[in-house]
Amino acid sequence: MKKKVAFYTLGCKLNFSETSTIARSFADEGFDRVDFSEEADMYVINTCSVTDNADKKFKTIVKKAQKINPDAFVAAVGCYAQLKPEELADVDGVDLVLGATEKFKITDYINDLTKNDHGKVHSCEIADADFYVGSYAIGDRTRAFLKVQDGCDYKCTYCTIPLARGISRSDTLENVLKNAADISEQGIKEIVLTGVNIGDYGKGEFGNKKHEHTFLELVEALDDVDGIHRLRISSIEPNLLKNETIEFVSQSKAFVPHFHIPLQSGSDDLLKLMKRRYMTNLYKERVEKIREVMPNCCIGVDVIVGFPGETEEHFLETYHFLNDLDISYLHVFTYSERDNTPAATMDGVVPNKVRSKRSKMLRGLSVKKRRAFYESQLGNELTVLFEGENKEGYIHGFTENYVKVKSPWNPELVNTLHEVKLTEIDADGLVRFEFVNEKIEA
């Protein structure tokens, strides 16, 4: 009988792409992959360290695996496993904890899947995480997450990612293009570029700091890959999103009009405390440039509330800055202290109750912004890529500029592109449409 392995991924798109690569290494060793809700011989949990919640959720997921099969071998990999390996090893039921470099060699560490009395740790010094492992996620999705870069050289005062993932390093352009072609051959219509700091692409392409290629050159090369209908840039720092890239995307064959640009605060005082590499005026310029060349572009924003030293005035500065900015939605993060970061010892700690209140206000602003963006798109003819899940009798999909649409379930629509006209916003906030023509292609 073949051994069965199941995976659970916490955190970002990058983690999803790496889980897929790790899963393929198990397939090469003769394992069958099953869903995490099914009985398996081994459960692999890819962890995240960005928020408190991801840390807490880990224990719940381990318990879930043990409930399904108390004898299963449980392994933890990923960012939290690199930062606090002993803490994860102490969790009841965990047998193996692998750090940043070891996770891609997981099958070398598992032997006969006999459970351990206590979790065994194999974790490198993060300075040793200086080589690049390419990966991409495919499966039941209509889109693939393609990793192009890993690690970060920035020193943002709230962030543990450089401690968890090491220095900035990139895949070779040749390998990125090969992976994109492989994805295309499997009938996937959309690729989302992912990494820790993808605008830094090129750095470390040859195992050193030498720059052979830039992010713009990567984008230009990917635009020529046959068979990819859509390319989406996941998240890019405002100081690395150059006007040349914005202009190229506006005229590109495959890149869609959608940018996600972390802001973190609308107060220059706080941006300095966070050690971000831009001020609000540069951020505003980027948004205005995008709007100038792509009026219908979707612009998403990351923002942190409750950072140490954030006064009511600072918060209102952020709120008004975002309210006045022509953006489409927010991802709001409530600040949580992370060990070994400068912010964790800063003065001016914001009470949790205040953090929650501010977070709620910004989430409310996000709902308003998304609604206004969707309303601005009504009457437009756009292309929808339909997803593969039946959600309460409806199929969902996304336009190129990230408007989420819904229609009564029809399995024939799955993973197809159709031209539609957006007609109205439903009670649940999603958009209804009418078909303009037959599907663009199968």
Coordinates of C-alpha atoms in Angstrom, one line a residue:
M1 CA 0.0 0.0 0.0
K2 CA 1.2 3.5 -0.9
K3 CA 1.8 5.8 2.1
K4 CA -0.5 8.9 2.2
V5 CA 0.5 12.4 3.0
A6 CA -1.6 15.5 3.6
F7 CA -0.6 19.2 3.7
Y8 CA -2.0 22.3 5.5
T9 CA -0.7 25.8 4.5
L10 CA -0.8 28.8 6.7
G11 CA 0.0 32.3 5.5
C12 CA 0.9 33.8 2.2
K13 CA 0.8 32.8 -1.5
L14 CA 4.5 32.1 -1.3
N15 CA 3.8 29.4 1.3
F16 CA 1.2 27.8 -1.0
S17 CA 3.8 27.7 -3.9
E18 CA 6.4 26.1 -1.6
T19 CA 3.9 23.5 -0.2
S20 CA 3.2 22.4 -3.8
T21 CA 6.9 21.9 -4.4
I22 CA 7.3 19.9 -1.2
A23 CA 4.2 17.9 -2.2
R24 CA 5.8 17.0 -5.5
S25 CA 8.9 15.7 -3.7
F26 CA 6.6 13.3 -1.8
A27 CA 5.0 12.1 -5.1
D28 CA 8.5 11.4 -6.4
E29 CA 9.0 9.2 -3.3
G30 CA 5.8 7.2 -4.1
F31 CA 3.4 8.9 -1.7
D32 CA -0.2 9.6 -2.5
R33 CA -1.4 13.1 -1.6
V34 CA -4.8 13.3 0.1
D35 CA -6.9 16.1 1.6
F36 CA -6.0 17.3 5.1
S37 CA -9.5 16.2 6.2
E38 CA -8.7 12.6 5.3
E39 CA -6.7 9.9 7.0
A40 CA -3.0 10.0 6.2
D41 CA 0.2 8.4 7.3
M42 CA 1.8 11.9 7.5
Y43 CA 0.6 15.4 7.9
V44 CA 2.8 18.4 6.9
I45 CA 2.0 21.8 8.2
N46 CA 3.6 24.8 6.5
T47 CA 3.7 27.5 9.2
C48 CA 3.6 31.3 9.1
S49 CA 4.9 33.9 11.6
V50 CA 3.4 37.1 10.4
T51 CA 0.5 37.3 12.9
D52 CA -0.3 36.0 16.3
N53 CA -3.3 34.2 14.9
A54 CA -1.1 32.0 12.6
D55 CA 1.0 30.9 15.6
K56 CA -2.1 30.0 17.6
K57 CA -3.8 28.2 14.7
F58 CA -0.9 25.7 14.5
K59 CA -1.9 23.9 17.7
T60 CA -5.4 23.6 16.5
I61 CA -4.3 22.1 13.1
V62 CA -2.0 19.5 14.9
K63 CA -5.0 18.5 17.1
K64 CA -7.2 18.1 13.9
A65 CA -4.6 15.8 12.3
Q66 CA -4.3 13.7 15.6
K67 CA -8.0 13.4 15.8
I68 CA -8.2 11.9 12.2
N69 CA -5.2 9.6 12.8
P70 CA -3.5 9.5 16.3
D71 CA -0.7 7.4 14.8
A72 CA 0.2 9.8 12.0
F73 CA 3.6 11.4 11.7
V74 CA 3.3 15.2 12.0
A75 CA 5.9 17.6 10.6
A76 CA 6.1 21.4 10.9
V77 CA 8.0 23.5 8.3
G78 CA 8.1 27.1 7.2
C79 CA 8.7 30.5 8.8
Y80 CA 7.5 29.8 12.4
A81 CA 9.4 26.5 12.3
Q82 CA 12.6 28.5 11.5
L83 CA 12.0 31.2 14.1
K84 CA 10.8 29.1 17.1
P85 CA 11.6 25.4 16.3
E86 CA 11.7 24.3 19.9
E87 CA 8.3 25.8 20.7
L88 CA 6.8 23.8 17.8
A89 CA 8.7 20.7 18.8
D90 CA 7.1 21.0 22.3
V91 CA 3.5 20.8 20.9
D92 CA 2.0 17.5 21.7
G93 CA 1.9 15.2 18.6
V94 CA 4.6 17.0 16.6
D95 CA 7.4 14.6 15.4
L96 CA 9.6 16.7 13.2
V97 CA 10.4 20.5 12.8
L98 CA 12.4 21.7 9.8
G99 CA 13.8 25.1 9.2
A100 CA 14.2 27.3 6.1
T101 CA 16.8 25.3 4.2
E102 CA 15.7 21.8 5.4
K103 CA 12.0 22.0 4.4
F104 CA 12.8 21.3 0.7
K105 CA 14.6 18.1 1.7
I106 CA 11.9 16.8 4.0
T107 CA 11.8 13.3 2.5
D108 CA 15.4 12.8 3.7
Y109 CA 14.3 13.2 7.3
I110 CA 11.3 11.0 7.6
N111 CA 12.6 7.4 7.6
D112 CA 9.8 5.0 8.5
L113 CA 7.3 7.5 9.9
T114 CA 7.6 6.1 13.4
K115 CA 6.3 8.7 15.9
N116 CA 8.8 10.4 18.2
D117 CA 8.4 11.0 21.9
H118 CA 9.3 14.6 21.3
G119 CA 9.6 16.6 18.1
K120 CA 13.0 16.4 16.4
V121 CA 14.4 19.7 15.2
H122 CA 16.6 20.3 12.1
S123 CA 17.0 24.0 11.8
C124 CA 19.8 26.0 10.1
E125 CA 21.3 29.3 11.1
I126 CA 19.3 31.7 8.9
A127 CA 22.6 33.0 7.4
D128 CA 22.9 29.6 5.7
A129 CA 19.6 30.2 3.8
D130 CA 21.4 31.7 0.9
F131 CA 20.4 29.4 -1.9
Y132 CA 17.3 29.5 -4.0
V133 CA 14.7 26.8 -4.5
G134 CA 12.1 27.5 -7.2
S135 CA 8.5 26.5 -6.7
Y136 CA 5.0 27.0 -8.0
A137 CA 1.6 25.9 -6.8
I138 CA -1.0 24.2 -9.0
G139 CA -3.7 21.7 -8.3
D140 CA -7.4 22.4 -8.0
R141 CA -6.9 26.1 -8.8
T142 CA -7.6 28.0 -12.0
R143 CA -4.5 30.0 -11.2
A144 CA -0.9 29.1 -10.2
F145 CA 1.4 30.9 -7.7
L146 CA 4.8 31.2 -9.3
K147 CA 7.7 31.9 -6.9
V148 CA 10.3 34.2 -8.4
Q149 CA 12.1 35.5 -5.3
D150 CA 12.7 34.7 -1.7
G151 CA 14.1 36.4 1.4
C152 CA 14.4 40.1 2.2
D153 CA 17.2 42.6 2.8
Y154 CA 14.9 45.3 4.3
K155 CA 15.0 45.9 8.0
C156 CA 11.4 46.9 8.7
T157 CA 11.2 47.2 12.5
Y158 CA 8.0 45.0 12.9
C159 CA 9.0 42.2 10.6
T160 CA 10.4 38.7 11.3
I161 CA 10.6 37.6 7.7
P162 CA 14.3 38.3 7.2
L163 CA 14.9 36.2 10.3
A164 CA 12.7 33.4 8.9
R165 CA 13.7 33.4 5.3
G166 CA 17.1 34.9 5.0
I167 CA 18.6 37.3 2.5
S168 CA 17.0 38.4 -0.8
R169 CA 17.7 36.0 -3.6
S170 CA 16.0 35.3 -6.9
D171 CA 15.3 32.5 -9.3
T172 CA 17.2 32.6 -12.6
L173 CA 15.1 34.1 -15.4
E174 CA 15.6 30.9 -17.4
N175 CA 14.0 28.8 -14.7
V176 CA 11.1 31.2 -14.1
L177 CA 10.3 31.1 -17.8
K178 CA 10.6 27.3 -17.8
N179 CA 8.2 27.0 -14.8
A180 CA 5.8 29.4 -16.4
A181 CA 5.8 27.3 -19.6
D182 CA 5.2 24.1 -17.5
I183 CA 2.2 25.8 -15.8
S184 CA 0.8 26.9 -19.2
E185 CA 1.0 23.3 -20.5
Q186 CA -1.2 22.1 -17.7
G187 CA -4.1 24.3 -18.9
I188 CA -3.9 26.9 -16.1
K189 CA -5.1 30.3 -17.3
E190 CA -3.5 32.6 -14.7
I191 CA -0.2 32.9 -13.0
V192 CA 0.3 35.1 -9.9
L193 CA 3.9 36.1 -9.3
T194 CA 5.0 35.7 -5.7
G195 CA 7.9 36.1 -3.4
V196 CA 8.8 38.0 -0.2
N197 CA 9.9 41.1 -2.0
I198 CA 9.4 40.5 -5.7
G199 CA 10.3 44.0 -6.8
D200 CA 13.8 43.1 -5.6
Y201 CA 13.9 40.4 -8.3
G202 CA 17.4 39.9 -9.9
K203 CA 19.3 40.1 -6.6
G204 CA 21.1 36.8 -5.8
E205 CA 20.2 35.3 -9.2
F206 CA 23.6 33.7 -9.3
G207 CA 24.1 33.1 -5.5
N208 CA 25.6 36.5 -4.9
K209 CA 24.4 40.2 -4.9
K210 CA 25.1 40.6 -8.6
H211 CA 22.1 41.9 -10.6
E212 CA 21.8 40.2 -14.0
H213 CA 18.1 41.0 -14.5
T214 CA 15.6 43.5 -13.1
F215 CA 11.9 43.1 -12.2
L216 CA 11.0 45.0 -15.3
E217 CA 13.0 42.5 -17.5
L218 CA 11.3 39.6 -15.7
V219 CA 7.9 41.1 -16.5
E220 CA 8.8 41.8 -20.1
A221 CA 10.1 38.2 -20.6
L222 CA 7.0 36.6 -19.0
D223 CA 4.7 38.6 -21.2
D224 CA 6.0 36.6 -24.1
V225 CA 5.4 33.1 -22.7
D226 CA 2.9 31.2 -24.9
G227 CA -0.3 30.0 -23.5
I228 CA -0.5 32.2 -20.4
H229 CA -3.7 34.2 -20.6
R230 CA -3.2 36.2 -17.4
L231 CA -0.2 37.3 -15.3
R232 CA -0.8 39.0 -12.0
I233 CA 1.7 40.8 -9.8
S234 CA 0.9 39.8 -6.2
S235 CA 2.4 42.4 -3.9
I236 CA 5.2 44.9 -4.6
E237 CA 6.9 47.6 -2.5
P238 CA 6.0 51.2 -3.7
N239 CA 9.7 52.2 -3.9
L240 CA 10.3 49.2 -6.2
L241 CA 7.3 49.7 -8.4
K242 CA 8.8 51.9 -11.1
N243 CA 6.9 54.0 -13.6
E244 CA 8.4 51.9 -16.4
T245 CA 6.8 48.8 -15.0
I246 CA 3.4 50.5 -14.6
E247 CA 3.6 51.7 -18.2
F248 CA 4.6 48.2 -19.5
V249 CA 1.7 46.5 -17.6
S250 CA -0.8 49.1 -19.0
Q251 CA 0.1 47.9 -22.6
S252 CA 1.0 44.3 -21.8
K253 CA -0.6 41.3 -23.6
A254 CA -1.0 39.2 -20.4
F255 CA -0.4 41.3 -17.3
V256 CA -3.7 42.4 -15.7
P257 CA -4.5 45.8 -14.3
H258 CA -4.2 44.9 -10.6
F259 CA -1.5 46.0 -8.2
H260 CA -1.2 45.2 -4.5
I261 CA 1.0 47.8 -2.8
P262 CA 1.9 47.7 0.9
L263 CA 1.5 51.1 2.6
Q264 CA 1.5 50.1 6.3
S265 CA 0.9 53.7 7.5
G266 CA -0.4 57.0 6.1
S267 CA 1.8 58.9 8.6
D268 CA 5.4 59.8 7.6
D269 CA 6.3 59.7 11.3
L270 CA 5.3 56.1 11.6
L271 CA 6.8 55.1 8.3
K272 CA 10.2 56.4 9.6
L273 CA 9.7 54.4 12.9
M274 CA 8.8 51.3 10.8
K275 CA 12.0 51.9 8.6
R276 CA 10.0 51.8 5.4
R277 CA 11.8 53.0 2.3
Y278 CA 9.4 55.6 1.1
M279 CA 7.1 58.4 2.4
T280 CA 3.4 59.0 1.7
N281 CA 4.1 61.4 -1.2
L282 CA 5.9 58.7 -3.2
Y283 CA 3.0 56.3 -2.5
K284 CA 0.5 58.8 -3.7
E285 CA 2.5 59.4 -6.8
R286 CA 2.5 55.7 -7.6
V287 CA -1.3 55.5 -7.2
E288 CA -1.8 58.6 -9.4
K289 CA 0.5 57.1 -12.1
I290 CA -1.4 53.9 -12.2
R291 CA -4.7 55.7 -12.4
E292 CA -3.3 57.9 -15.2
V293 CA -2.4 55.0 -17.5
M294 CA -5.0 52.4 -16.2
P295 CA -8.1 54.2 -15.0
N296 CA -9.9 50.8 -14.3
C297 CA -7.0 49.3 -12.4
C298 CA -7.6 47.6 -9.1
I299 CA -5.3 48.8 -6.4
G300 CA -5.0 46.9 -3.1
V301 CA -3.3 48.3 0.0
D302 CA -1.7 46.6 3.1
V303 CA -2.0 48.7 6.3
I304 CA -0.9 48.0 9.9
V305 CA -2.9 49.6 12.8
G306 CA -1.7 49.9 16.4
F307 CA 2.0 50.2 15.7
P308 CA 3.9 51.4 18.8
G309 CA 3.7 55.2 19.0
E310 CA 0.6 55.4 16.8
T311 CA -1.4 58.2 18.4
E312 CA -5.0 59.1 17.6
E313 CA -3.7 61.8 15.3
H314 CA -1.4 59.4 13.5
F315 CA -4.3 57.0 13.0
L316 CA -6.6 59.7 11.6
E317 CA -3.8 60.8 9.3
T318 CA -3.7 57.2 7.9
Y319 CA -7.5 57.1 7.7
H320 CA -7.8 60.4 5.8
F321 CA -4.9 59.6 3.6
L322 CA -6.5 56.3 2.5
N323 CA -10.0 57.8 2.3
D324 CA -8.7 60.4 -0.1
L325 CA -6.7 58.0 -2.2
D326 CA -8.2 56.4 -5.3
I327 CA -7.7 52.8 -4.2
S328 CA -9.9 49.7 -4.4
Y329 CA -9.6 47.7 -1.1
L330 CA -7.5 47.3 2.0
H331 CA -5.8 44.4 3.8
V332 CA -5.8 45.5 7.4
F333 CA -3.3 44.0 9.9
T334 CA -3.6 44.6 13.6
Y335 CA -0.1 45.1 14.9
S336 CA 1.1 42.2 17.1
E337 CA 4.5 42.1 18.9
R338 CA 7.0 39.7 17.4
D339 CA 10.1 38.5 19.3
N340 CA 13.5 39.8 18.2
T341 CA 12.1 42.8 16.3
P342 CA 13.0 46.4 17.3
A343 CA 9.3 47.4 17.4
A344 CA 8.6 44.9 20.2
T345 CA 10.6 47.0 22.6
M346 CA 9.5 50.5 21.4
D347 CA 7.7 52.9 23.6
G348 CA 4.1 54.0 23.1
V349 CA 2.4 50.6 23.1
V350 CA -1.2 50.9 21.8
P351 CA -3.8 49.1 24.0
N352 CA -5.3 46.1 22.3
K353 CA -8.8 47.6 22.6
V354 CA -7.7 50.6 20.7
R355 CA -5.9 48.5 18.1
S356 CA -9.2 46.6 17.6
K357 CA -11.3 49.8 17.3
R358 CA -8.9 51.2 14.7
S359 CA -8.8 48.0 12.8
K360 CA -12.6 47.9 12.6
M361 CA -12.7 51.4 11.3
L362 CA -10.2 50.6 8.5
R363 CA -12.0 47.4 7.6
G364 CA -15.2 49.5 7.3
L365 CA -13.3 51.9 5.0
S366 CA -12.2 48.9 2.9
V367 CA -15.8 47.8 2.4
K368 CA -16.7 51.3 1.3
K369 CA -13.7 51.5 -1.1
R370 CA -14.4 48.1 -2.6
R371 CA -18.1 48.9 -3.1
A372 CA -17.2 52.2 -4.8
F373 CA -14.7 50.4 -7.1
Y374 CA -17.3 47.8 -8.1
E375 CA -19.9 50.5 -8.8
S376 CA -17.3 52.3 -11.0
Q377 CA -17.1 49.1 -13.1
L378 CA -20.8 48.5 -13.7
G379 CA -21.5 48.7 -17.4
N380 CA -18.0 47.8 -18.4
E381 CA -17.2 44.8 -20.6
L382 CA -14.5 42.7 -19.0
T383 CA -13.1 39.1 -19.1
V384 CA -13.9 36.7 -16.3
L385 CA -11.9 33.6 -15.3
F386 CA -14.3 31.2 -13.5
E387 CA -13.2 29.3 -10.4
G388 CA -13.8 25.6 -9.7
E389 CA -15.9 25.5 -6.6
N390 CA -19.7 25.3 -6.2
K391 CA -20.4 27.8 -3.4
E392 CA -24.0 27.4 -2.3
G393 CA -25.3 27.0 -5.9
Y394 CA -23.1 29.7 -7.4
I395 CA -19.9 29.8 -9.4
H396 CA -17.5 32.7 -8.7
G397 CA -14.9 34.3 -10.9
F398 CA -12.6 37.3 -11.2
T399 CA -12.3 39.9 -13.9
E400 CA -8.9 40.9 -15.0
N401 CA -9.1 43.9 -12.7
Y402 CA -10.2 41.7 -9.7
V403 CA -13.9 42.3 -9.5
K404 CA -15.5 39.2 -8.0
V405 CA -18.5 38.0 -9.9
K406 CA -21.1 35.3 -9.3
S407 CA -23.5 33.3 -11.4
P408 CA -25.7 30.2 -10.9
W409 CA -23.5 27.1 -10.8
N410 CA -22.5 25.7 -14.1
P411 CA -19.6 23.2 -14.2
E412 CA -18.9 23.9 -17.9
L413 CA -17.7 27.4 -16.9
V414 CA -14.9 26.1 -14.6
N415 CA -11.5 27.3 -15.7
T416 CA -12.8 29.1 -18.8
L417 CA -12.6 32.8 -19.8
H418 CA -15.7 34.7 -20.9
E419 CA -16.3 38.2 -21.9
V420 CA -19.1 39.7 -19.8
K421 CA -20.8 43.0 -19.1
L422 CA -21.1 43.9 -15.4
T423 CA -24.7 44.7 -14.5
E424 CA -25.4 45.0 -10.8
I425 CA -24.1 44.5 -7.3
D426 CA -25.8 41.7 -5.4
A427 CA -26.8 41.8 -1.7
D428 CA -23.7 39.9 -0.7
G429 CA -21.5 42.6 -2.4
L430 CA -20.5 40.4 -5.4
V431 CA -21.3 41.5 -9.0
R432 CA -23.8 40.0 -11.4
F433 CA -23.2 40.1 -15.2
E434 CA -24.5 39.1 -18.6
F435 CA -22.5 37.2 -21.1
V436 CA -21.4 39.3 -24.1
N437 CA -20.3 36.4 -26.3
E438 CA -19.3 32.8 -26.3
K439 CA -16.3 31.8 -24.2
I440 CA -13.0 33.2 -25.4
E441 CA -11.4 29.8 -25.4
A442 CA -11.7 26.4 -23.6

